[in-house]
Amino acid sequence: MLEIEVKARANHQQVKELLAGMGANFIGVQHHCDTYFNAPHRDFANTDEALRIRSVDGRSVLTYKGKKLDTISKTREEIETDVDGGNARSILLALGFYESGVVKKTREILKYKDMTICLDNVEDLEEFIEVEITAESDIELHRKQIFSFLNELGIGEEDSIRTSYLEMVLGKKEGK
Amino acid sequence: MLEIEVKARANHQQVKELLAGMGANFIGVQHHCDTYFNAPHRDFANTDEALRIRSVDGRSVLTYKGKKLDTISKTREEIETDVDGGNARSILLALGFYESGVVKKTREILKYKDMTICLDNVEDLEEFIEVEITAESDIELHRKQIFSFLNELGIGEEDSIRTSYLEMVLGKKEGK
């Protein structure tokens, strides 16, 4: 399954008013604590992969993300499974994986047509919007649909950010 | 948590009669399909670790087993988490892990005092008994307790097998 995803900085107050006008459905709020791991046998910072345990309101999910599949959006293969968070972490550490960083955020989720809209407030960073479509194929078609939707919110293709929250948080820590 | 475990070949019919006489409690029967994985960065055949996805009657469990902690029993650290079996397998393969073998067995489980008794009928192999105690410490004390119990079933310390089912199945395939 592909996750076709575009991210951009956004003023949540402004965006929410526009979304309400469009009739987007509010789904809920989640509190994420994302722990990222790096591998002993290859550096995910170079291979552009990600391995994460997300703790979200009492539930834990292990997610693998493959490298990005196009140069414009954040589209990539994504595989996930529910886990016991503490034990999955212990298994990864026992296998030689190690923690590369933690990202904490509050996510408001909305649905509009076949798009999932996430309004992310990331600890130590700013406010962001992520728009996702999950599909088997047709990256370009879905990416166009997302950018056309973002345009209606006043966000252009040039505002798209492909840097991950983890990279931003680590960059900020290093004073970049 | 430690899994203090002893395994031996056993005639199930004979053992079951003795267990019934002792008043052991029958818990249930499980059908296991165990897929073992090896790592890209170290060979578990050398490090004596194991990484397994067990599919058991519709449920899947990912288990990591550390190297054996004594030279007599199969005692080792064991960490596990429920997973979505198919997705956990895909994540392991994406990370560079690869399948090393599959072991299928039917397991009858009984409880006697603080011991779990597994009567395993392994596909392509014979009938076995495994006796386990889960504990935080005191390997030697618990191991003695297990061997004393096995003695009552006519199984001596010299009958203990430390070779894994996976090693036996792979050995048989290679005609060893």
CSV table of C-alpha atoms in Angstrom, one decimal:
chain,number,residue,atom,x,y,z
A,1,MET,CA,0.0,0.0,0.0
A,2,LEU,CA,1.2,3.5,-0.8
A,3,GLU,CA,0.8,6.6,1.4
A,4,ILE,CA,0.7,9.6,-1.0
A,5,GLU,CA,1.3,12.4,1.3
A,6,VAL,CA,2.1,16.2,1.2
A,7,LYS,CA,3.1,18.3,4.1
A,8,ALA,CA,3.4,22.0,4.6
A,9,ARG,CA,3.5,24.6,7.3
A,10,ALA,CA,0.0,26.0,8.0
A,11,ASN,CA,-1.8,28.4,10.2
A,12,HIS,CA,-4.3,26.0,11.8
A,13,GLN,CA,-6.9,28.7,12.7
A,14,GLN,CA,-7.0,29.9,9.1
A,15,VAL,CA,-7.1,26.4,7.6
A,16,LYS,CA,-9.8,25.2,10.0
A,17,GLU,CA,-12.2,28.0,8.9
A,18,LEU,CA,-11.7,27.1,5.3
A,19,LEU,CA,-12.1,23.4,5.9
A,20,ALA,CA,-15.3,24.0,7.9
A,21,GLY,CA,-16.6,26.0,4.9
A,22,MET,CA,-15.8,23.1,2.5
A,23,GLY,CA,-17.7,20.7,4.8
A,24,ALA,CA,-14.7,18.6,5.9
A,25,ASN,CA,-15.6,16.1,8.6
A,26,PHE,CA,-13.8,16.3,11.9
A,27,ILE,CA,-12.7,12.8,13.0
A,28,GLY,CA,-10.8,13.3,16.3
A,29,VAL,CA,-7.6,14.4,18.2
A,30,GLN,CA,-4.7,12.1,18.8
A,31,HIS,CA,-1.6,12.5,21.0
A,32,HIS,CA,1.4,10.9,19.4
A,33,CYS,CA,4.7,10.0,20.9
A,34,ASP,CA,6.8,8.7,18.1
A,35,THR,CA,10.1,6.9,18.8
A,36,TYR,CA,12.3,6.5,15.7
A,37,PHE,CA,14.9,3.7,15.4
A,38,ASN,CA,18.0,3.4,13.2
A,39,ALA,CA,19.4,0.1,12.0
A,40,PRO,CA,22.8,-1.5,12.9
A,41,HIS,CA,23.4,-2.6,9.2
A,42,ARG,CA,22.4,0.5,7.3
A,43,ASP,CA,21.9,4.2,8.1
A,44,PHE,CA,18.2,5.2,7.6
A,45,ALA,CA,19.4,8.8,7.3
A,46,ASN,CA,21.1,7.8,4.1
A,47,THR,CA,18.6,5.1,2.8
A,48,ASP,CA,15.6,7.4,3.5
A,49,GLU,CA,13.8,4.7,5.4
A,50,ALA,CA,12.1,5.0,8.7
A,51,LEU,CA,11.2,2.6,11.6
A,52,ARG,CA,9.0,4.0,14.2
A,53,ILE,CA,7.0,3.0,17.3
A,54,ARG,CA,4.0,5.3,17.6
A,55,SER,CA,2.3,5.4,21.0
A,56,VAL,CA,-1.1,7.0,20.5
A,57,ASP,CA,-3.5,7.3,23.4
A,58,GLY,CA,-2.6,3.9,24.9
A,59,ARG,CA,-2.1,2.0,21.6
A,60,SER,CA,1.2,1.3,20.0
A,61,VAL,CA,2.0,0.8,16.3
A,62,LEU,CA,5.2,-0.3,14.7
A,63,THR,CA,5.6,1.3,11.2
A,64,TYR,CA,8.2,0.8,8.5
A,65,LYS,CA,8.4,3.4,5.8
A,66,GLY,CA,10.4,2.8,2.6
A,67,LYS,CA,12.3,5.5,0.8
A,68,LYS,CA,10.4,8.2,-0.9
A,69,LEU,CA,9.1,7.2,-4.3
A,70,ASP,CA,8.9,10.6,-6.0
A,71,THR,CA,10.8,13.9,-5.8
A,72,ILE,CA,7.8,16.2,-5.1
A,73,SER,CA,5.6,14.6,-2.4
A,74,LYS,CA,6.4,12.3,0.6
A,75,THR,CA,4.9,9.2,-1.1
A,76,ARG,CA,6.4,6.0,0.1
A,77,GLU,CA,5.6,2.4,1.0
A,78,GLU,CA,4.3,2.0,4.5
A,79,ILE,CA,3.8,-1.2,6.5
A,80,GLU,CA,2.4,-1.3,10.0
A,81,THR,CA,1.3,-3.5,12.8
A,82,ASP,CA,-0.1,-3.0,16.3
A,83,VAL,CA,2.4,-4.1,18.9
A,84,ASP,CA,3.0,-4.0,22.6
A,85,GLY,CA,5.1,-0.8,22.6
A,86,GLY,CA,7.5,-1.7,25.4
A,87,ASN,CA,8.2,-5.2,24.2
A,88,ALA,CA,8.5,-4.2,20.5
A,89,ARG,CA,11.1,-1.5,21.7
A,90,SER,CA,13.0,-4.2,23.7
A,91,ILE,CA,13.0,-6.5,20.7
A,92,LEU,CA,14.4,-3.8,18.4
A,93,LEU,CA,17.1,-2.9,20.9
A,94,ALA,CA,18.0,-6.6,21.4
A,95,LEU,CA,18.4,-6.9,17.6
A,96,GLY,CA,20.9,-4.0,17.6
A,97,PHE,CA,18.6,-1.2,16.5
A,98,TYR,CA,18.9,2.0,18.4
A,99,GLU,CA,16.8,5.1,19.1
A,100,SER,CA,17.5,8.0,16.8
A,101,GLY,CA,15.0,10.5,18.2
A,102,VAL,CA,11.5,11.2,19.6
A,103,VAL,CA,8.8,13.4,18.1
A,104,LYS,CA,5.8,14.4,20.2
A,105,LYS,CA,2.7,16.0,18.6
A,106,THR,CA,-1.0,16.7,18.8
A,107,ARG,CA,-2.8,15.7,15.6
A,108,GLU,CA,-6.3,16.8,14.7
A,109,ILE,CA,-7.7,14.6,12.0
A,110,LEU,CA,-10.3,15.5,9.4
A,111,LYS,CA,-11.7,13.7,6.3
A,112,TYR,CA,-12.5,15.4,3.0
A,113,LYS,CA,-13.5,13.2,0.0
A,114,ASP,CA,-10.8,10.4,0.0
A,115,MET,CA,-8.2,12.5,1.7
A,116,THR,CA,-7.1,12.4,5.4
A,117,ILE,CA,-6.1,15.8,6.6
A,118,CYS,CA,-3.9,16.0,9.7
A,119,LEU,CA,-3.3,19.3,11.5
A,120,ASP,CA,-0.1,18.6,13.4
A,121,ASN,CA,1.1,20.7,16.3
A,122,VAL,CA,4.7,19.4,16.8
A,123,GLU,CA,6.5,19.9,20.1
A,124,ASP,CA,9.5,22.3,19.6
A,125,LEU,CA,8.3,23.0,16.0
A,126,GLU,CA,5.4,24.9,14.4
A,127,GLU,CA,1.9,24.0,13.0
A,128,PHE,CA,1.7,21.8,10.0
A,129,ILE,CA,-0.8,20.3,7.7
A,130,GLU,CA,-0.4,16.8,6.2
A,131,VAL,CA,-2.8,15.5,3.5
A,132,GLU,CA,-2.7,11.8,2.7
A,133,ILE,CA,-4.3,9.5,0.3
A,134,THR,CA,-3.8,5.7,0.7
A,135,ALA,CA,-3.8,3.9,-2.7
A,136,GLU,CA,-2.4,0.9,-4.5
A,137,SER,CA,-1.0,3.0,-7.4
A,138,ASP,CA,-1.4,6.2,-9.5
A,139,ILE,CA,1.0,8.4,-7.4
A,140,GLU,CA,0.8,11.3,-9.9
A,141,LEU,CA,-2.9,11.5,-10.1
A,142,HIS,CA,-3.4,11.4,-6.4
A,143,ARG,CA,-0.6,13.9,-5.8
A,144,LYS,CA,-2.2,16.4,-8.2
A,145,GLN,CA,-5.5,15.9,-6.4
A,146,ILE,CA,-3.8,16.8,-3.1
A,147,PHE,CA,-2.1,19.9,-4.4
A,148,SER,CA,-5.3,21.1,-6.0
A,149,PHE,CA,-7.0,20.7,-2.6
A,150,LEU,CA,-4.1,22.5,-0.8
A,151,ASN,CA,-4.4,25.3,-3.3
A,152,GLU,CA,-7.9,25.9,-2.1
A,153,LEU,CA,-6.4,26.4,1.4
A,154,GLY,CA,-3.9,28.9,0.0
A,155,ILE,CA,-1.0,26.5,0.1
A,156,GLY,CA,1.1,26.2,-3.1
A,157,GLU,CA,3.3,23.4,-4.4
A,158,GLU,CA,6.3,25.4,-3.4
A,159,ASP,CA,5.3,25.3,0.2
A,160,SER,CA,5.5,21.4,0.3
A,161,ILE,CA,8.1,20.1,2.8
A,162,ARG,CA,9.7,16.7,2.3
A,163,THR,CA,11.8,16.9,5.5
A,164,SER,CA,10.5,14.6,8.2
A,165,TYR,CA,9.5,15.9,11.6
A,166,LEU,CA,12.3,13.8,13.0
A,167,GLU,CA,14.9,15.5,10.8
A,168,MET,CA,13.4,18.9,11.8
A,169,VAL,CA,13.5,18.1,15.5
A,170,LEU,CA,17.0,16.7,15.3
A,171,GLY,CA,18.1,19.7,13.2
A,172,LYS,CA,16.8,22.1,15.8
A,173,LYS,CA,18.6,20.3,18.6
A,174,GLU,CA,21.8,20.6,16.7
A,175,GLY,CA,21.1,24.3,16.2
A,176,LYS,CA,20.6,24.1,12.5
B,1,MET,CA,11.8,-12.3,32.0
B,2,LEU,CA,13.5,-15.7,31.8
B,3,GLU,CA,12.1,-18.8,30.2
B,4,ILE,CA,13.7,-21.8,32.0
B,5,GLU,CA,13.0,-24.6,29.7
B,6,VAL,CA,14.0,-28.3,29.3
B,7,LYS,CA,13.1,-30.3,26.2
B,8,ALA,CA,13.3,-34.1,25.6
B,9,ARG,CA,11.9,-36.8,23.3
B,10,ALA,CA,8.9,-38.4,24.9
B,11,ASN,CA,6.2,-41.0,24.2
B,12,HIS,CA,3.1,-38.9,24.6
B,13,GLN,CA,0.8,-41.8,25.4
B,14,GLN,CA,3.0,-42.9,28.2
B,15,VAL,CA,3.6,-39.4,29.6
B,16,LYS,CA,-0.1,-38.4,29.5
B,17,GLU,CA,-1.0,-41.4,31.7
B,18,LEU,CA,1.6,-40.4,34.3
B,19,LEU,CA,0.5,-36.7,34.1
B,20,ALA,CA,-3.1,-37.7,34.6
B,21,GLY,CA,-2.1,-39.7,37.7
B,22,MET,CA,-0.3,-36.7,39.1
B,23,GLY,CA,-3.3,-34.5,38.6
B,24,ALA,CA,-1.8,-32.2,36.0
B,25,ASN,CA,-4.4,-29.8,34.4
B,26,PHE,CA,-5.1,-30.0,30.7
B,27,ILE,CA,-5.2,-26.4,29.3
B,28,GLY,CA,-5.7,-26.9,25.6
B,29,VAL,CA,-4.4,-27.7,22.1
B,30,GLN,CA,-2.6,-25.2,19.8
B,31,HIS,CA,-1.6,-25.4,16.2
B,32,HIS,CA,1.7,-23.5,15.6
B,33,CYS,CA,3.2,-22.4,12.4
B,34,ASP,CA,6.5,-20.8,13.3
B,35,THR,CA,8.5,-18.8,10.8
B,36,TYR,CA,12.1,-18.1,11.8
B,37,PHE,CA,14.1,-15.2,10.5
B,38,ASN,CA,17.8,-14.5,10.3
B,39,ALA,CA,19.4,-11.1,10.5
B,40,PRO,CA,21.3,-9.2,7.8
B,41,HIS,CA,24.0,-8.0,10.2
B,42,ARG,CA,24.7,-11.1,12.3
B,43,ASP,CA,24.0,-14.9,11.9
B,44,PHE,CA,21.6,-16.1,14.5
B,45,ALA,CA,23.0,-19.7,13.9
B,46,ASN,CA,26.3,-18.4,15.4
B,47,THR,CA,24.9,-15.9,18.0
B,48,ASP,CA,22.3,-18.5,19.3
B,49,GLU,CA,19.5,-15.9,19.1
B,50,ALA,CA,16.1,-16.5,17.5
B,51,LEU,CA,13.5,-14.3,15.9
B,52,ARG,CA,10.2,-15.9,15.1
B,53,ILE,CA,6.7,-15.1,14.0
B,54,ARG,CA,4.3,-17.7,15.5
B,55,SER,CA,0.9,-18.0,13.9
B,56,VAL,CA,-1.3,-19.8,16.5
B,57,ASP,CA,-4.9,-20.4,15.7
B,58,GLY,CA,-5.5,-17.0,14.0
B,59,ARG,CA,-3.2,-15.0,16.3
B,60,SER,CA,0.4,-13.9,15.5
B,61,VAL,CA,3.2,-13.3,18.0
B,62,LEU,CA,6.6,-11.9,17.3
B,63,THR,CA,9.2,-13.4,19.6
B,64,TYR,CA,12.9,-12.6,20.2
B,65,LYS,CA,15.0,-15.1,22.1
B,66,GLY,CA,18.4,-14.3,23.4
B,67,LYS,CA,21.3,-16.7,23.5
B,68,LYS,CA,21.0,-19.6,26.0
B,69,LEU,CA,22.1,-18.6,29.5
B,70,ASP,CA,23.3,-22.0,30.8
B,71,THR,CA,24.9,-25.1,29.4
B,72,ILE,CA,22.3,-27.6,30.6
B,73,SER,CA,18.8,-26.3,29.9
B,74,LYS,CA,17.4,-24.0,27.1
B,75,THR,CA,17.0,-21.0,29.5
B,76,ARG,CA,17.1,-17.7,27.7
B,77,GLU,CA,15.7,-14.2,27.6
B,78,GLU,CA,12.4,-14.0,25.7
B,79,ILE,CA,10.5,-10.9,24.6
B,80,GLU,CA,7.3,-11.1,22.6
B,81,THR,CA,4.5,-8.9,21.3
B,82,ASP,CA,1.3,-9.7,19.4
B,83,VAL,CA,1.5,-8.5,15.8
B,84,ASP,CA,-0.4,-8.6,12.5
B,85,GLY,CA,1.5,-11.6,11.2
B,86,GLY,CA,1.6,-10.7,7.5
B,87,ASN,CA,2.6,-7.1,8.1
B,88,ALA,CA,5.2,-8.0,10.7
B,89,ARG,CA,6.7,-10.4,8.2
B,90,SER,CA,6.8,-7.7,5.5
B,91,ILE,CA,8.5,-5.2,7.9
B,92,LEU,CA,11.2,-7.8,8.7
B,93,LEU,CA,11.8,-8.5,5.0
B,94,ALA,CA,11.9,-4.8,4.2
B,95,LEU,CA,14.5,-4.4,6.9
B,96,GLY,CA,16.7,-7.0,5.3
B,97,PHE,CA,15.8,-10.0,7.6
B,98,TYR,CA,15.2,-13.2,5.7
B,99,GLU,CA,13.3,-16.5,6.4
B,100,SER,CA,15.5,-19.3,7.7
B,101,GLY,CA,12.9,-22.0,8.1
B,102,VAL,CA,9.4,-23.0,9.1
B,103,VAL,CA,8.4,-25.3,11.9
B,104,LYS,CA,4.8,-26.7,12.2
B,105,LYS,CA,3.6,-28.5,15.2
B,106,THR,CA,0.6,-29.4,17.3
B,107,ARG,CA,1.1,-28.5,21.0
B,108,GLU,CA,-0.9,-30.0,23.9
B,109,ILE,CA,-0.5,-27.8,27.0
B,110,LEU,CA,-0.9,-28.8,30.6
B,111,LYS,CA,-0.1,-27.1,33.9
B,112,TYR,CA,1.4,-28.7,36.9
B,113,LYS,CA,2.4,-26.6,39.9
B,114,ASP,CA,4.2,-23.6,38.4
B,115,MET,CA,5.3,-25.5,35.4
B,116,THR,CA,3.9,-25.4,31.9
B,117,ILE,CA,4.1,-28.7,30.1
B,118,CYS,CA,4.0,-28.8,26.3
B,119,LEU,CA,3.5,-32.1,24.4
B,120,ASP,CA,4.8,-31.2,21.0
B,121,ASN,CA,4.1,-33.2,17.8
B,122,VAL,CA,6.5,-31.6,15.3
B,123,GLU,CA,5.9,-32.1,11.6
B,124,ASP,CA,8.7,-34.2,10.0
B,125,LEU,CA,10.1,-34.9,13.5
B,126,GLU,CA,9.0,-37.0,16.6
B,127,GLU,CA,7.1,-36.4,19.8
B,128,PHE,CA,8.6,-34.1,22.4
B,129,ILE,CA,8.0,-32.8,25.9
B,130,GLU,CA,8.9,-29.2,26.9
B,131,VAL,CA,8.7,-28.1,30.5
B,132,GLU,CA,8.9,-24.4,31.2
B,133,ILE,CA,9.0,-22.1,34.2
B,134,THR,CA,8.9,-18.4,33.7
B,135,ALA,CA,10.8,-16.5,36.3
B,136,GLU,CA,12.8,-13.3,37.0
B,137,SER,CA,15.9,-15.2,38.3
B,138,ASP,CA,17.1,-18.5,40.1
B,139,ILE,CA,17.8,-20.4,36.9
B,140,GLU,CA,19.5,-23.3,38.8
B,141,LEU,CA,16.7,-23.8,41.4
B,142,HIS,CA,14.0,-23.9,38.7
B,143,ARG,CA,16.1,-26.1,36.4
B,144,LYS,CA,16.5,-28.6,39.3
B,145,GLN,CA,12.8,-28.5,39.9
B,146,ILE,CA,12.1,-29.3,36.2
B,147,PHE,CA,14.5,-32.2,36.1
B,148,SER,CA,13.1,-33.6,39.3
B,149,PHE,CA,9.6,-33.5,37.7
B,150,LEU,CA,10.9,-35.0,34.4
B,151,ASN,CA,12.5,-37.8,36.5
B,152,GLU,CA,9.0,-38.8,37.7
B,153,LEU,CA,8.0,-39.2,34.0
B,154,GLY,CA,11.0,-41.5,33.5
B,155,ILE,CA,13.1,-38.8,31.7
B,156,GLY,CA,16.6,-38.2,32.9
B,157,GLU,CA,18.9,-35.2,32.6
B,158,GLU,CA,20.9,-37.0,29.9
B,159,ASP,CA,17.8,-37.0,27.7
B,160,SER,CA,17.6,-33.2,27.6
B,161,ILE,CA,17.9,-31.8,24.1
B,162,ARG,CA,19.2,-28.2,23.6
B,163,THR,CA,18.9,-28.3,19.8
B,164,SER,CA,16.0,-26.2,18.6
B,165,TYR,CA,13.1,-27.6,16.5
B,166,LEU,CA,14.3,-25.3,13.7
B,167,GLU,CA,17.8,-26.8,13.8
B,168,MET,CA,16.4,-30.3,13.8
B,169,VAL,CA,14.0,-29.6,10.9
B,170,LEU,CA,16.8,-27.9,8.9
B,171,GLY,CA,19.2,-30.7,9.7
B,172,LYS,CA,16.7,-33.3,8.5
B,173,LYS,CA,16.2,-31.4,5.3
B,174,GLU,CA,20.0,-31.4,4.7
B,175,GLY,CA,20.0,-35.2,5.4
B,176,LYS,CA,21.9,-34.9,8.7
